[in-house]
XYZ file of N, CA and C in Angstrom:
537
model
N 51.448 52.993 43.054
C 50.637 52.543 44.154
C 49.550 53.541 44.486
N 49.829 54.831 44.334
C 48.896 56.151 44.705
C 47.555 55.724 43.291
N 48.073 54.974 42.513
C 46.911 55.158 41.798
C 45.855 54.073 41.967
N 46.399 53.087 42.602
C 45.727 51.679 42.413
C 45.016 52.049 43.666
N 45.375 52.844 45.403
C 44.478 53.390 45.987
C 43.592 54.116 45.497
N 43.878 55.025 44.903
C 42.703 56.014 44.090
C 41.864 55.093 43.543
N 41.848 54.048 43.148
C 41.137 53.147 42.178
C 40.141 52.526 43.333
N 40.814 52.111 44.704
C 40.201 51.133 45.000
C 39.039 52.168 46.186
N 39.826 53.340 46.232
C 38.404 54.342 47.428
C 37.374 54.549 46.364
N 37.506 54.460 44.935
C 36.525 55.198 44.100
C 35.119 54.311 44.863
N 34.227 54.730 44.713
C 32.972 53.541 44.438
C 33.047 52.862 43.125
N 32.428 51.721 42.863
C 33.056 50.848 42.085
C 31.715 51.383 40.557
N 31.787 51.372 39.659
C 30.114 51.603 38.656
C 30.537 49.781 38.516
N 29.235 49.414 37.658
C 29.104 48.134 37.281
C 29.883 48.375 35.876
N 30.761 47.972 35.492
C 31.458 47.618 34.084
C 30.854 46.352 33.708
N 30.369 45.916 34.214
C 29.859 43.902 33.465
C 28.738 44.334 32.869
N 28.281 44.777 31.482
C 26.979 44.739 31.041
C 26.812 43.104 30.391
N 25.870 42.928 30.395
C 24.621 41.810 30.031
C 24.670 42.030 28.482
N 24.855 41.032 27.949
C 24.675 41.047 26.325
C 23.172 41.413 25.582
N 23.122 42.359 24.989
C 21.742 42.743 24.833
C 21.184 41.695 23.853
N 19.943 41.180 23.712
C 19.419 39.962 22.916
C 18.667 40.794 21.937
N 18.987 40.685 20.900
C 17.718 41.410 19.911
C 16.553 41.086 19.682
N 15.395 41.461 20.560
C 14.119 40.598 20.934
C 13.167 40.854 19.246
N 13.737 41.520 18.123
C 12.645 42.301 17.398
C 12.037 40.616 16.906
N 12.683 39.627 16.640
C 11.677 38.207 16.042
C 11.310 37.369 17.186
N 11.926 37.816 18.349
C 10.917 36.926 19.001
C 9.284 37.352 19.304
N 8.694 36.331 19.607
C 7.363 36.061 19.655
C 7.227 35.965 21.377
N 6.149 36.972 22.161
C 6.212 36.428 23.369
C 4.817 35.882 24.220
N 3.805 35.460 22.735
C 3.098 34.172 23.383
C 3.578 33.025 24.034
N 2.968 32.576 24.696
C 3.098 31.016 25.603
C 3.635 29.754 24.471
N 2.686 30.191 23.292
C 2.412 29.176 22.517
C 3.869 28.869 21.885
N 4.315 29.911 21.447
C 5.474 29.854 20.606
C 7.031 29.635 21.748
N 7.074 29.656 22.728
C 8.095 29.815 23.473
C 7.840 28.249 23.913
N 7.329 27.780 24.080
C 7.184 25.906 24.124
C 7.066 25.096 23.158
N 6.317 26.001 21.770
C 6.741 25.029 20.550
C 8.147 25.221 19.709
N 8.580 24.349 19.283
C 10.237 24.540 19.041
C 9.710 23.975 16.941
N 10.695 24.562 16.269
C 10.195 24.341 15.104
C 11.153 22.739 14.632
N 10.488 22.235 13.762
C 10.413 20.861 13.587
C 12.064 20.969 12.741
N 12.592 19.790 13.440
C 14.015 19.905 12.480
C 13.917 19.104 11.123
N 14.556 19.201 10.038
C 14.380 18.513 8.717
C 14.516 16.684 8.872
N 15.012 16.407 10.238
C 14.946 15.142 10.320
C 13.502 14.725 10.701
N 13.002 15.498 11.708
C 11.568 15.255 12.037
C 10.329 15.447 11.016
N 10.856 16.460 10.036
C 9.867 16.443 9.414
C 9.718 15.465 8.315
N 11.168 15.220 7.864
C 11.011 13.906 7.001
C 10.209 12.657 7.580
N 10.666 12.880 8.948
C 10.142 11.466 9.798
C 8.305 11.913 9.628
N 8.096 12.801 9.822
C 6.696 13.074 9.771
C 5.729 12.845 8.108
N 6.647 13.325 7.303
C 6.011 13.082 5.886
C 6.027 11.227 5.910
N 7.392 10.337 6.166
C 6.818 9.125 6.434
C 5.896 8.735 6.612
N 5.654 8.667 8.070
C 4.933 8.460 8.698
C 3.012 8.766 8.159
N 3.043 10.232 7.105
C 2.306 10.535 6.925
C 1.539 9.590 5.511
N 2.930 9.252 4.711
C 2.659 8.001 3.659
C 2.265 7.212 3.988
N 2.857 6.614 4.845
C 2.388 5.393 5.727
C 0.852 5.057 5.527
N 0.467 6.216 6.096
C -0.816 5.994 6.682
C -1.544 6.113 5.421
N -1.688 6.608 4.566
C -2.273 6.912 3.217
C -1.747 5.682 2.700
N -0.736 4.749 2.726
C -0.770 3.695 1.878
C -1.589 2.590 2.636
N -1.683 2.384 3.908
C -2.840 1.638 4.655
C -3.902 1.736 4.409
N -4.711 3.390 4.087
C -5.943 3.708 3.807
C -5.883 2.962 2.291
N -4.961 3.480 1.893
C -5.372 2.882 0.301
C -5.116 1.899 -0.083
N -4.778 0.626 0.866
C -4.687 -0.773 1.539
C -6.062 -1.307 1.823
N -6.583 -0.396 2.918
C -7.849 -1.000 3.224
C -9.054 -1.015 2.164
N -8.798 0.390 1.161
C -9.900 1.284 -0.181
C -9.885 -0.219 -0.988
N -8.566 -0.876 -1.497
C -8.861 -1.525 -2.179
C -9.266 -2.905 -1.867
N -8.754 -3.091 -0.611
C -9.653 -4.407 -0.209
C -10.993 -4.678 -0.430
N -11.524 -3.353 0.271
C -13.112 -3.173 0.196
C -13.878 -3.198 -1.160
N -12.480 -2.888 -2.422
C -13.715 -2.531 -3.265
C -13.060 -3.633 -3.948
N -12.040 -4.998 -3.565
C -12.143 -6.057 -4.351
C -13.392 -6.761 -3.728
N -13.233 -6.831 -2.499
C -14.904 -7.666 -2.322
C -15.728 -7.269 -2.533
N -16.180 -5.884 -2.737
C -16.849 -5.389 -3.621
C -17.365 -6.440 -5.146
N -16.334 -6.183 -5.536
C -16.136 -6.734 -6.881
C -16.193 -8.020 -7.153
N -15.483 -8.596 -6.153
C -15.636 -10.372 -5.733
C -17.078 -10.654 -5.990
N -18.174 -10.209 -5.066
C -19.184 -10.036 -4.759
C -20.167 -9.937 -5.887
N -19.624 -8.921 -6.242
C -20.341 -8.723 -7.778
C -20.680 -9.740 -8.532
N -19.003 -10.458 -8.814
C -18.938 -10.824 -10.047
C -19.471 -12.515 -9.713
N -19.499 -12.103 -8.493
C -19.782 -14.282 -7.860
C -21.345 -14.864 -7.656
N -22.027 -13.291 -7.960
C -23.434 -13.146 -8.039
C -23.752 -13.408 -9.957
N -23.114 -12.665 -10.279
C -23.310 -12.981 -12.191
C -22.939 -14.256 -12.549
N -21.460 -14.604 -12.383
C -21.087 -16.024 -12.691
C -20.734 -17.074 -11.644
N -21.689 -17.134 -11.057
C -21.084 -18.336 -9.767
C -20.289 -19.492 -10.262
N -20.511 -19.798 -11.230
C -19.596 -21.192 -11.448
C -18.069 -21.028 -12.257
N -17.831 -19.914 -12.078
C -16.395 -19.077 -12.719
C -16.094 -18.751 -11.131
N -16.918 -18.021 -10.534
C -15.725 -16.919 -9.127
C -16.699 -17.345 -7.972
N -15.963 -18.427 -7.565
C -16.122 -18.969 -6.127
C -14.997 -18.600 -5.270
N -15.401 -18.692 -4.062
C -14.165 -18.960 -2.644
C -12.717 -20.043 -3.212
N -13.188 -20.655 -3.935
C -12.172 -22.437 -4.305
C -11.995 -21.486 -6.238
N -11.047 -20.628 -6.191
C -10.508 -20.646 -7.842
C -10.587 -21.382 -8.554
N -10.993 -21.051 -9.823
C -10.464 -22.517 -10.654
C -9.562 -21.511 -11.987
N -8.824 -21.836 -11.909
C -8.231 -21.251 -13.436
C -9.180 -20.622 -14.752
N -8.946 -19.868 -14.855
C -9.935 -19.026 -16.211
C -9.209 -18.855 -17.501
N -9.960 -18.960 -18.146
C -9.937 -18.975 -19.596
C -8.950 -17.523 -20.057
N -7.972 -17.979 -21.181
C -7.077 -17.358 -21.259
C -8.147 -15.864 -22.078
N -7.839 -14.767 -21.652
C -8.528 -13.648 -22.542
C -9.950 -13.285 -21.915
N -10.314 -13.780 -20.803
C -11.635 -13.688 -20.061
C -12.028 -12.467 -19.630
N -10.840 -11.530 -19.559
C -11.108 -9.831 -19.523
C -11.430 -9.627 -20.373
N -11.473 -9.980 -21.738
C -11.939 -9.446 -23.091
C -14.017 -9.107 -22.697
N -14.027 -10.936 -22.771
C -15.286 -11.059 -22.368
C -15.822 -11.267 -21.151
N -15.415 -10.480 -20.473
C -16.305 -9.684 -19.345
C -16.606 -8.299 -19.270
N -15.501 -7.634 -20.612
C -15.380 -6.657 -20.809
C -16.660 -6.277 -21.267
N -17.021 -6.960 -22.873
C -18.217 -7.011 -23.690
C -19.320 -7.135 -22.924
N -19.683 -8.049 -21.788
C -20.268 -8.361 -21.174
C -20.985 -7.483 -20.150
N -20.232 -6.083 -20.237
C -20.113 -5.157 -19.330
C -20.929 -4.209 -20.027
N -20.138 -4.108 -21.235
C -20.910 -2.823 -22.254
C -22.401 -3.401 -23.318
N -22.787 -4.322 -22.497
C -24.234 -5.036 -22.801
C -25.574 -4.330 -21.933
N -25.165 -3.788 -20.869
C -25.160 -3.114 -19.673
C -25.777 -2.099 -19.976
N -26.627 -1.083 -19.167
C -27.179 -0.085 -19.382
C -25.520 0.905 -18.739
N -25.559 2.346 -19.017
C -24.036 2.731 -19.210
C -23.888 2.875 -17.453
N -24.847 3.028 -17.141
C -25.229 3.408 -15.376
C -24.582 2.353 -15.157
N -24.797 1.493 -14.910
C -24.793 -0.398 -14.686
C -23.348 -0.786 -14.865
N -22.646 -0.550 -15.716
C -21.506 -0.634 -16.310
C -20.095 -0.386 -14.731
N -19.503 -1.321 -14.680
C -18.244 -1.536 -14.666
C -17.444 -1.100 -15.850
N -16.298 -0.338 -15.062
C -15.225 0.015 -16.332
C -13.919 -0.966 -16.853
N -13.418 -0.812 -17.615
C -12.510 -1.789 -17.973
C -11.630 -1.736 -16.669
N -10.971 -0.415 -16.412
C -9.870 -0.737 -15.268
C -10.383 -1.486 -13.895
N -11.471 -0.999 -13.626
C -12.275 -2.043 -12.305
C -12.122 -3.415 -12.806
N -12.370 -3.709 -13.911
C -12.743 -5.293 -14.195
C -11.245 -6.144 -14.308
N -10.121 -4.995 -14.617
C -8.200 -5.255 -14.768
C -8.391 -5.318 -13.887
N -8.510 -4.663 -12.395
C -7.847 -4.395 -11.263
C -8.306 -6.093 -10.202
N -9.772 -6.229 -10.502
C -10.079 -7.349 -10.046
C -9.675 -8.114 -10.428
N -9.534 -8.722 -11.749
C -8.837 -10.075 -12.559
C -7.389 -10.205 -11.840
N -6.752 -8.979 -12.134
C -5.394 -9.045 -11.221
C -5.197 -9.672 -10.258
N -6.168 -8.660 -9.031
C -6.064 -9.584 -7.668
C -6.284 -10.822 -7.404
N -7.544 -11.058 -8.035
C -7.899 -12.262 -8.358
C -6.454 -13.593 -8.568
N -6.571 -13.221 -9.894
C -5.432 -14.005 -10.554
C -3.873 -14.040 -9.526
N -3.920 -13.106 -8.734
C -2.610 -13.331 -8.248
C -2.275 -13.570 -6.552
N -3.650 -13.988 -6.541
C -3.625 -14.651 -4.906
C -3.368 -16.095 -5.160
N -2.860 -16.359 -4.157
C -1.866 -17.780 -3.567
C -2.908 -18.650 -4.127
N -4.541 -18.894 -3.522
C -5.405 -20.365 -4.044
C -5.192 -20.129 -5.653
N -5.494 -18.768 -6.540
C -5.652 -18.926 -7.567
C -4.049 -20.093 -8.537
N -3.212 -19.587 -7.785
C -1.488 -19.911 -8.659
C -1.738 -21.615 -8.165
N -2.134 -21.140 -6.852
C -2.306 -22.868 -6.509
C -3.210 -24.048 -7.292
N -3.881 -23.101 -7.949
C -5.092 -24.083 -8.836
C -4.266 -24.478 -9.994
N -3.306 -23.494 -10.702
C -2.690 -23.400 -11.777
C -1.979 -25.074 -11.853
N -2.771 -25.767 -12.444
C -1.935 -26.849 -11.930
C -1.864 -27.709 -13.721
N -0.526 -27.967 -14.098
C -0.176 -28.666 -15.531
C -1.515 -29.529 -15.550
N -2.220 -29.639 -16.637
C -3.434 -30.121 -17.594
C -4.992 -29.714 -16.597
N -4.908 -29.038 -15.774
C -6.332 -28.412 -15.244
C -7.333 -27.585 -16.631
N -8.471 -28.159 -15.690
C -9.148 -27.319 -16.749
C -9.155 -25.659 -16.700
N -9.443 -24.404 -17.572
C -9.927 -23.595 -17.373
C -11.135 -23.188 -18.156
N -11.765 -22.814 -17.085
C -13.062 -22.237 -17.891
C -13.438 -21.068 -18.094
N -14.987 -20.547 -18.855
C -15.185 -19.638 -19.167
C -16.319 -19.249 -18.165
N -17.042 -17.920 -18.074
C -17.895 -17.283 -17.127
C -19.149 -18.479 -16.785
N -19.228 -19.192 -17.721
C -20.802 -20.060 -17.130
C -19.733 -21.501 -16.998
N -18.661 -21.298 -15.790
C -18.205 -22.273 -15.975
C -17.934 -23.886 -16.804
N -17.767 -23.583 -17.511
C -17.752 -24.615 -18.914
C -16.113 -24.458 -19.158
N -15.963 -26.188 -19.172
C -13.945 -25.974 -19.697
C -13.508 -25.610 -21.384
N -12.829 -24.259 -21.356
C -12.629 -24.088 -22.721
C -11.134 -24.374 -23.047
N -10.444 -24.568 -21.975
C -8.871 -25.131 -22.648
C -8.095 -26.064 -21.397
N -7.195 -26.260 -21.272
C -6.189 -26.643 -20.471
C -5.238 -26.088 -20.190
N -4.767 -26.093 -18.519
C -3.642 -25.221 -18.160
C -2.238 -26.095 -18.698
N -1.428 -24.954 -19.531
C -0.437 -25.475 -20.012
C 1.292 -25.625 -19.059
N 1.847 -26.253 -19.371
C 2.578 -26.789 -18.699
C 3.939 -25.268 -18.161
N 4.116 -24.267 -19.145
C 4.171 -23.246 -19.001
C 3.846 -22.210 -18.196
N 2.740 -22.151 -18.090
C 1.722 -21.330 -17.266
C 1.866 -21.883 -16.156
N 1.438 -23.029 -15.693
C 1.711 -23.923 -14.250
C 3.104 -24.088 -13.662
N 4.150 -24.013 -14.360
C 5.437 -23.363 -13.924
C 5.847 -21.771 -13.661
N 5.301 -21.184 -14.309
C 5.520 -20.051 -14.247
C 4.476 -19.789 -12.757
N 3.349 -20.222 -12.437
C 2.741 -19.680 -11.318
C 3.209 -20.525 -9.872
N 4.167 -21.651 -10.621
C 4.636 -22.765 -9.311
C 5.873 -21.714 -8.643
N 6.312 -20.724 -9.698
C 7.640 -20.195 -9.641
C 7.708 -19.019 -8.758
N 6.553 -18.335 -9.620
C 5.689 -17.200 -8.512
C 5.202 -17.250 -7.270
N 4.939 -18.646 -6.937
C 4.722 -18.877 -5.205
C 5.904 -18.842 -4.587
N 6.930 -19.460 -5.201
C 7.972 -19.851 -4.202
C 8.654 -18.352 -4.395
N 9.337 -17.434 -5.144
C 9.294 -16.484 -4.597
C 8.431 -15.566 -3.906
N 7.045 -15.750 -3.640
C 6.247 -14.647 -2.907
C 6.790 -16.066 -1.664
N 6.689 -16.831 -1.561
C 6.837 -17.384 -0.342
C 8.133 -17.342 0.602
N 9.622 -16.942 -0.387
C 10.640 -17.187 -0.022
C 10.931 -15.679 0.343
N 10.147 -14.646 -0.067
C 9.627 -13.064 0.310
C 9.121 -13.109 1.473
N 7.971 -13.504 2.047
C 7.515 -13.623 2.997
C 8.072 -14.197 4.193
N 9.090 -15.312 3.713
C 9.454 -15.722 5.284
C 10.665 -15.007 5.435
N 11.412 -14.112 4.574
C 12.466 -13.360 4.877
C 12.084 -12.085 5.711
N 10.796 -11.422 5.018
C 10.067 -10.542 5.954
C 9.576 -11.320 7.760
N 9.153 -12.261 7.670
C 8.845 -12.656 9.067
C 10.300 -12.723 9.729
N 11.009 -13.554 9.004
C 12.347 -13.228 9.853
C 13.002 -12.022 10.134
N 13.029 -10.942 9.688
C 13.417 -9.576 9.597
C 12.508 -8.968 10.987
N 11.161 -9.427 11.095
C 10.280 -8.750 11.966
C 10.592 -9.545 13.491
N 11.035 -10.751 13.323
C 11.700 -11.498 15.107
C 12.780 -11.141 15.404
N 13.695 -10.573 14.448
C 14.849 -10.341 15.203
C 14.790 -8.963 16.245
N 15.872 -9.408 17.214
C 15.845 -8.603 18.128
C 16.734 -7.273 17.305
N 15.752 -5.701 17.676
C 16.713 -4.650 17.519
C 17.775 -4.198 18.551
N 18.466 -3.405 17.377
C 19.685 -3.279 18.431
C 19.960 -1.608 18.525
């Protein structure tokens, strides 16, 4: 008991020290004490996000430079590339190709510009829709050089209904309520 008095007349020192923080990496701008560094979920979310937007731009790049091209080509052969498709002549990239390198080299369209348009071309909804068993197709000065074969007009009847049966699964996907 004589000791636990002795203990309690002493004056007391502070025994509770404070955990010392090792300040040597911190930073004690404003800037850095409110910005917090990006966690690997955010930044993935950020590289998304960052595709995203680069596949829109390069969404809108090629729109512009099919009408571009639309444009072009509806000025050279109007009675081939109207607003209203008509089916084209099987091999018609060949000769538009030739048609190209007739051209001063300045002047010249390249083969992949002239693929990339035929493509789009060829694979929008009026064009598959024209595709129709015994239609004509023609060549650049619109003139009929064969008939759409019964093949071909199935195969593009086939191609609608899946881009179509694509599309309304996407619209349905986009009404439903999230949860």
């Amino acid at each position: 008991q004589s000791n636990l008095k002795a203990l309690a007349s002493k004056p007391k020192k502070a025994t509770i020290e404070s955990p010392k923080a090792n300040n040597a990496n911190v930073k004690n701008d404003s800037k850095s004490a409110t910005a917090e560094k990006p966690t690997p979920k955010a930044k993935e979310l950020n590289k998304k996000q960052q595709a995203i937007e680069l596949h829109k731009k390069q969404i809108e790049q090629a729109k512009v430079l099919y009408k571009y091209h639309f444009s072009y080509f509806s000025k050279l052969y109007p009675k081939c590339f109207s607003q209203t498709p008509k089916p084209l002549a099987v091999g018609i990239n060949k000769v538009m190709l030739e048609e190209e390198n007739k051209k001063p080299e300045k002047e010249r369209l390249s083969k992949a510009s002239i693929s990339k348009f035929l493509n789009k071309y060829t694979r929008s909804v009026a064009y598959k829709e024209s595709l129709q068993s015994g239609s004509a197709r023609i060549n650049l000065q619109g003139e009929e050089v064969d008939k759409v074969t019964t093949e071909h007009a199935e195969f593009a009847k086939k191609s609608l209904e899946e881009w179509r049966s694509r599309r309304a699964k996407q619209n349905n996907n986009r009404h439903k309520p999230q949860k």
